[in-house]
Short mmCIF file of C-alpha atoms (C1' of nucleotides) in Angstrom, two decimals:
data_model
loop_
_atom_site.label_atom_id
_atom_site.label_comp_id
_atom_site.label_asym_id
_atom_site.label_seq_id
_atom_site.Cartn_x
_atom_site.Cartn_y
_atom_site.Cartn_z
CA MET A 107 0.00 0.00 0.00
CA LEU A 108 2.56 2.51 1.10
CA THR A 109 4.78 0.82 -1.39
CA LYS A 110 2.51 2.00 -4.17
CA ILE A 111 2.88 5.59 -3.12
CA GLY A 112 6.55 4.99 -2.77
CA ASP A 113 7.09 4.08 -6.38
CA LYS A 114 9.07 6.43 -8.48
CA TRP A 115 6.35 8.58 -10.04
CA THR A 116 3.04 8.43 -8.19
CA ILE A 117 3.70 11.32 -5.86
CA PHE A 118 4.88 13.57 -8.66
CA VAL A 119 1.91 12.76 -10.85
CA VAL A 120 -0.55 13.35 -8.03
CA LEU A 121 1.04 16.65 -7.08
CA SER A 122 1.25 17.78 -10.68
CA LEU A 123 -2.34 16.89 -11.35
CA ASP A 124 -3.30 18.98 -8.36
CA LEU A 125 -1.19 21.89 -9.55
CA LEU A 126 -2.92 21.70 -12.90
CA GLY A 127 -6.20 22.27 -11.16
CA GLY A 128 -7.13 18.67 -10.44
CA ARG A 129 -7.82 17.92 -14.07
CA ALA A 130 -5.49 17.58 -17.03
CA ARG A 131 -4.88 15.67 -20.18
CA PHE A 132 -2.14 13.18 -20.82
CA SER A 133 0.20 15.52 -22.64
CA GLU A 134 -0.14 18.21 -20.00
CA LEU A 135 0.91 15.76 -17.32
CA GLU A 136 3.74 14.60 -19.50
CA ARG A 137 5.05 18.14 -19.61
CA ALA A 138 4.28 18.79 -15.96
CA VAL A 139 6.31 15.84 -14.74
CA PRO A 140 9.81 16.31 -16.11
CA GLY A 141 11.63 13.16 -17.02
CA ILE A 142 8.68 10.79 -16.98
CA SER A 143 8.31 8.54 -19.99
CA GLN A 144 5.04 7.86 -21.77
CA ARG A 145 5.27 4.33 -20.58
CA MET A 146 5.54 5.24 -16.92
CA LEU A 147 3.00 8.03 -17.05
CA SER A 148 0.53 5.67 -18.63
CA SER A 149 1.24 2.97 -16.10
CA THR A 150 1.11 5.32 -13.11
CA LEU A 151 -2.21 6.78 -14.25
CA LYS A 152 -3.62 3.35 -14.78
CA ASN A 153 -2.76 2.38 -11.23
CA LEU A 154 -4.19 5.60 -9.86
CA GLU A 155 -7.35 4.97 -11.81
CA ARG A 156 -7.58 1.44 -10.52
CA ASP A 157 -7.14 2.67 -6.97
CA GLY A 158 -9.95 5.15 -7.44
CA MET A 159 -7.73 8.19 -7.09
CA VAL A 160 -8.29 9.40 -10.59
CA ILE A 161 -11.02 9.22 -13.19
CA ARG A 162 -10.13 8.75 -16.82
CA GLU A 163 -12.39 10.40 -19.35
CA VAL A 164 -12.05 9.77 -23.07
CA PHE A 165 -13.36 12.23 -25.63
CA PRO A 166 -14.10 10.58 -28.95
CA GLU A 167 -12.40 13.17 -31.07
CA VAL A 168 -9.68 13.30 -33.63
CA PRO A 169 -7.02 13.77 -32.48
CA PRO A 170 -7.99 11.91 -29.34
CA ARG A 171 -8.28 13.68 -26.04
CA VAL A 172 -8.15 12.03 -22.66
CA GLU A 173 -8.52 13.86 -19.40
CA TYR A 174 -7.68 12.73 -15.92
CA GLU A 175 -9.46 14.14 -12.93
CA MET A 176 -8.67 13.65 -9.30
CA THR A 177 -11.37 12.12 -7.20
CA GLU A 178 -12.17 13.06 -3.65
CA LEU A 179 -10.24 9.99 -2.58
CA GLY A 180 -7.27 11.17 -4.56
CA ARG A 181 -7.49 14.62 -3.12
CA ARG A 182 -7.32 13.18 0.36
CA LEU A 183 -3.92 11.78 -0.49
CA LEU A 184 -2.69 15.29 -1.09
CA HIS A 185 -2.30 16.28 2.52
CA PRO A 186 -0.01 13.52 3.76
CA THR A 187 1.90 13.75 0.49
CA GLN A 188 2.37 17.47 0.85
CA GLY A 189 3.48 16.86 4.40
CA LEU A 190 6.26 14.68 3.09
CA VAL A 191 7.30 17.24 0.52
CA ASP A 192 7.37 19.97 3.14
CA TRP A 193 9.43 17.79 5.41
CA ALA A 194 11.90 17.22 2.61
CA LYS A 195 12.18 20.93 1.88
CA GLU A 196 12.71 21.84 5.50
CA ASN A 197 15.22 19.14 6.29
CA TRP A 198 17.02 18.52 3.06
CA GLU A 199 19.90 20.76 4.00
CA GLN A 200 20.47 19.06 7.33
CA VAL A 201 20.40 15.67 5.69
CA ARG A 202 23.00 16.75 3.16
CA GLU A 203 25.24 17.97 5.94
CA ALA A 204 24.87 14.71 7.83
CA GLN A 205 25.77 12.80 4.69
CA SER A 206 28.85 14.92 4.10
CA ARG A 207 30.03 14.35 7.64
CA TYR A 208 29.39 10.63 7.34
CA ASP A 209 31.14 10.30 4.01
CA GLU A 210 34.29 12.03 5.23
CA ARG A 211 35.10 9.15 7.52
CA MET B 145 15.08 12.13 -1.46
CA LEU B 146 11.49 11.04 -1.26
CA THR B 147 12.69 7.96 -3.03
CA LYS B 148 14.74 7.05 0.00
CA ILE B 149 11.73 7.17 2.27
CA GLY B 150 9.86 5.25 -0.35
CA ASP B 151 12.10 2.24 -0.23
CA LYS B 152 10.72 -0.94 1.14
CA TRP B 153 11.79 -0.78 4.77
CA THR B 154 12.71 2.73 5.92
CA ILE B 155 9.26 3.72 7.08
CA PHE B 156 8.75 0.52 9.03
CA VAL B 157 12.13 0.76 10.71
CA VAL B 158 11.57 4.38 11.68
CA LEU B 159 8.12 3.71 13.06
CA SER B 160 9.30 0.63 14.92
CA LEU B 161 12.22 2.46 16.42
CA ASP B 162 9.81 5.08 17.65
CA LEU B 163 7.48 2.46 19.09
CA LEU B 164 10.42 0.96 20.93
CA GLY B 165 10.95 4.27 22.66
CA GLY B 166 13.27 5.89 20.16
CA ARG B 167 16.15 3.61 21.09
CA ALA B 168 16.68 -0.07 20.43
CA ARG B 169 19.28 -2.64 19.59
CA PHE B 170 19.65 -4.49 16.34
CA SER B 171 17.90 -7.67 17.41
CA GLU B 172 14.98 -5.77 18.88
CA LEU B 173 14.41 -4.03 15.59
CA GLU B 174 14.77 -7.29 13.77
CA ARG B 175 11.90 -8.68 15.81
CA ALA B 176 9.90 -5.48 15.63
CA VAL B 177 9.93 -5.39 11.85
CA PRO B 178 8.44 -8.69 10.69
CA GLY B 179 9.89 -10.06 7.52
CA ILE B 180 12.98 -7.90 7.31
CA SER B 181 16.25 -9.69 6.72
CA GLN B 182 19.46 -8.94 8.54
CA ARG B 183 20.85 -7.69 5.31
CA MET B 184 18.11 -5.14 4.75
CA LEU B 185 17.88 -4.05 8.37
CA SER B 186 21.58 -3.44 8.40
CA SER B 187 21.46 -1.54 5.13
CA THR B 188 18.42 0.53 6.11
CA LEU B 189 19.99 1.49 9.42
CA LYS B 190 23.21 2.42 7.71
CA ASN B 191 21.36 4.77 5.39
CA LEU B 192 19.41 6.28 8.25
CA GLU B 193 22.64 6.81 10.12
CA ARG B 194 24.24 8.43 7.10
CA ASP B 195 21.28 10.75 6.73
CA GLY B 196 21.56 11.78 10.35
CA MET B 197 18.24 10.27 11.34
CA VAL B 198 19.73 7.74 13.69
CA ILE B 199 22.82 7.44 15.85
CA ARG B 200 24.63 4.15 16.12
CA GLU B 201 26.26 3.36 19.43
CA VAL B 202 28.53 0.38 19.92
CA PHE B 203 29.13 -1.12 23.33
CA PRO B 204 32.43 -3.00 23.55
CA GLU B 205 31.04 -6.03 25.28
CA VAL B 206 30.84 -9.74 24.68
CA PRO B 207 28.45 -10.55 23.21
CA PRO B 208 28.42 -7.28 21.31
CA ARG B 209 25.65 -4.80 21.79
CA VAL B 210 24.72 -2.03 19.37
CA GLU B 211 22.00 0.46 19.98
CA TYR B 212 20.30 2.78 17.55
CA GLU B 213 18.78 6.02 18.71
CA MET B 214 16.62 8.40 16.78
CA THR B 215 17.92 11.90 16.46
CA GLU B 216 15.82 15.03 16.53
CA LEU B 217 16.05 15.08 12.75
CA GLY B 218 14.75 11.55 12.62
CA ARG B 219 11.95 12.34 14.98
CA ARG B 220 10.81 15.12 12.72
CA LEU B 221 10.25 12.55 9.99
CA LEU B 222 7.73 10.84 12.22
CA HIS B 223 4.90 13.28 11.64
CA PRO B 224 4.65 13.17 7.86
CA THR B 225 5.24 9.45 7.99
CA GLN B 226 2.49 8.94 10.49
CA GLY B 227 0.28 11.08 8.28
CA LEU B 228 0.81 8.63 5.48
CA VAL B 229 0.06 5.66 7.68
CA ASP B 230 -3.10 7.28 8.95
CA TRP B 231 -4.17 8.05 5.42
CA ALA B 232 -3.65 4.43 4.48
CA LYS B 233 -5.69 3.20 7.43
CA GLU B 234 -8.55 5.54 6.73
CA ASN B 235 -8.73 4.96 3.00
CA TRP B 236 -7.54 1.44 2.52
CA GLU B 237 -11.05 0.08 2.38
CA GLN B 238 -12.17 2.52 -0.28
CA VAL B 239 -9.13 1.76 -2.37
CA ARG B 240 -9.84 -1.95 -2.19
CA GLU B 241 -13.38 -1.36 -3.34
CA ALA B 242 -12.23 0.77 -6.24
CA GLN B 243 -9.81 -1.95 -7.26
CA SER B 244 -12.50 -4.60 -7.15
CA ARG B 245 -14.77 -2.52 -9.32
CA TYR B 246 -11.95 -1.85 -11.77
CA ASP B 247 -10.89 -5.47 -11.97
CA GLU B 248 -14.37 -6.69 -12.73
CA ARG B 249 -14.33 -5.05 -16.10
"C1'" DC C 721 -2.54 12.85 -29.29
"C1'" DT C 722 -2.58 8.89 -26.41
"C1'" DG C 723 -1.14 5.30 -25.72
"C1'" DT C 724 0.96 -0.10 -26.34
"C1'" DA C 725 4.66 -3.41 -27.53
"C1'" DT C 726 9.44 -4.87 -27.15
"C1'" DC C 727 13.74 -5.17 -25.66
"C1'" DC C 728 16.96 -4.68 -22.19
"C1'" DC C 729 19.56 -3.31 -18.14
"C1'" DC C 730 20.34 -2.57 -13.51
"C1'" DG C 731 19.77 -2.63 -8.81
"C1'" DA C 732 16.61 -3.80 -4.81
"C1'" DG C 733 16.26 -7.22 -2.06
"C1'" DG C 734 15.66 -12.45 -0.63
"C1'" DA C 735 18.27 -16.83 0.97
"C1'" DT C 736 21.98 -18.71 2.91
"C1'" DA C 737 26.39 -19.12 4.91
"C1'" DC C 738 30.07 -17.25 7.32
"C1'" DT C 739 32.75 -13.98 10.91
"C1'" DG C 740 34.47 -11.07 14.85
"C1'" DC D 156 24.81 -10.66 18.95
"C1'" DA D 157 25.48 -7.97 15.03
"C1'" DG D 158 26.57 -7.89 11.21
"C1'" DT D 159 29.15 -9.05 6.12
"C1'" DA D 160 29.76 -11.81 1.88
"C1'" DT D 161 27.87 -14.16 -2.01
"C1'" DC D 162 24.82 -15.58 -5.09
"C1'" DC D 163 20.68 -15.07 -7.57
"C1'" DT D 164 16.10 -13.67 -8.95
"C1'" DC D 165 12.77 -10.52 -10.25
"C1'" DG D 166 10.62 -6.63 -11.77
"C1'" DG D 167 10.89 -1.42 -12.14
"C1'" DG D 168 11.70 1.42 -15.44
"C1'" DG D 169 14.39 3.56 -19.58
"C1'" DA D 170 14.70 3.75 -24.85
"C1'" DT D 171 12.68 3.14 -28.93
"C1'" DA D 172 9.37 1.94 -32.28
"C1'" DC D 173 4.85 1.34 -33.60
"C1'" DA D 174 -0.57 1.87 -33.60
"C1'" DG D 175 -5.37 3.71 -33.51
#
DNA sequence: CTGTATCCCCGAGGATACTG
DNA sequence: CAGTATCCTCGGGGATACAG
């Protein structure tokens, strides 16, 4: 469970989707999450959809358009996730210093 | 950074160490974290020590005794981590249901 | 545009045995 | 007791090409 959140991209996708207003199409997310591949974005979204965190909506147009929208359940994940991000921001520097000290020995 | 927390064991070790009063020896942690191997406990603790989250203290006795103590920095990680655990507890059921619905199609 | 299919590599991590 | 050393497997995930 926590392992799912801990995979490489889920947190970034969730946060990006939120930043984009809770709703975005595939290509927007692709641009919003630097470094993610189509393969991993697709896979991550599929998992989020399966877990009920995101709803996938297909518009039968040409060219195709697909939008992803966060559900209430997904939005609830935002707070603990943001807590983690904040923690990282606030303590990153101290961690780096600890690592430097450790590595010098 | 978040990737480190996201690895398989860090969260469990941190939470267990807290449950054990913020200080415990290797074998206590081994028992407190079901399923972890010596190899992974050792490696996880080494990373936590390097990051300044934990202090390793060796007692020159026979048989050897080593104790690990959470630092203030480590303790600060507890809150966001606990937030994640709480989230999981509260929403686990809904996620399972969403998965069932998804898998039926 | 929104994916899927393939191929491939690397490292996380399990099992087991050994050591100071 | 508290690890380290070795071996080995498995799957996450990158790169690239292709498809509807």
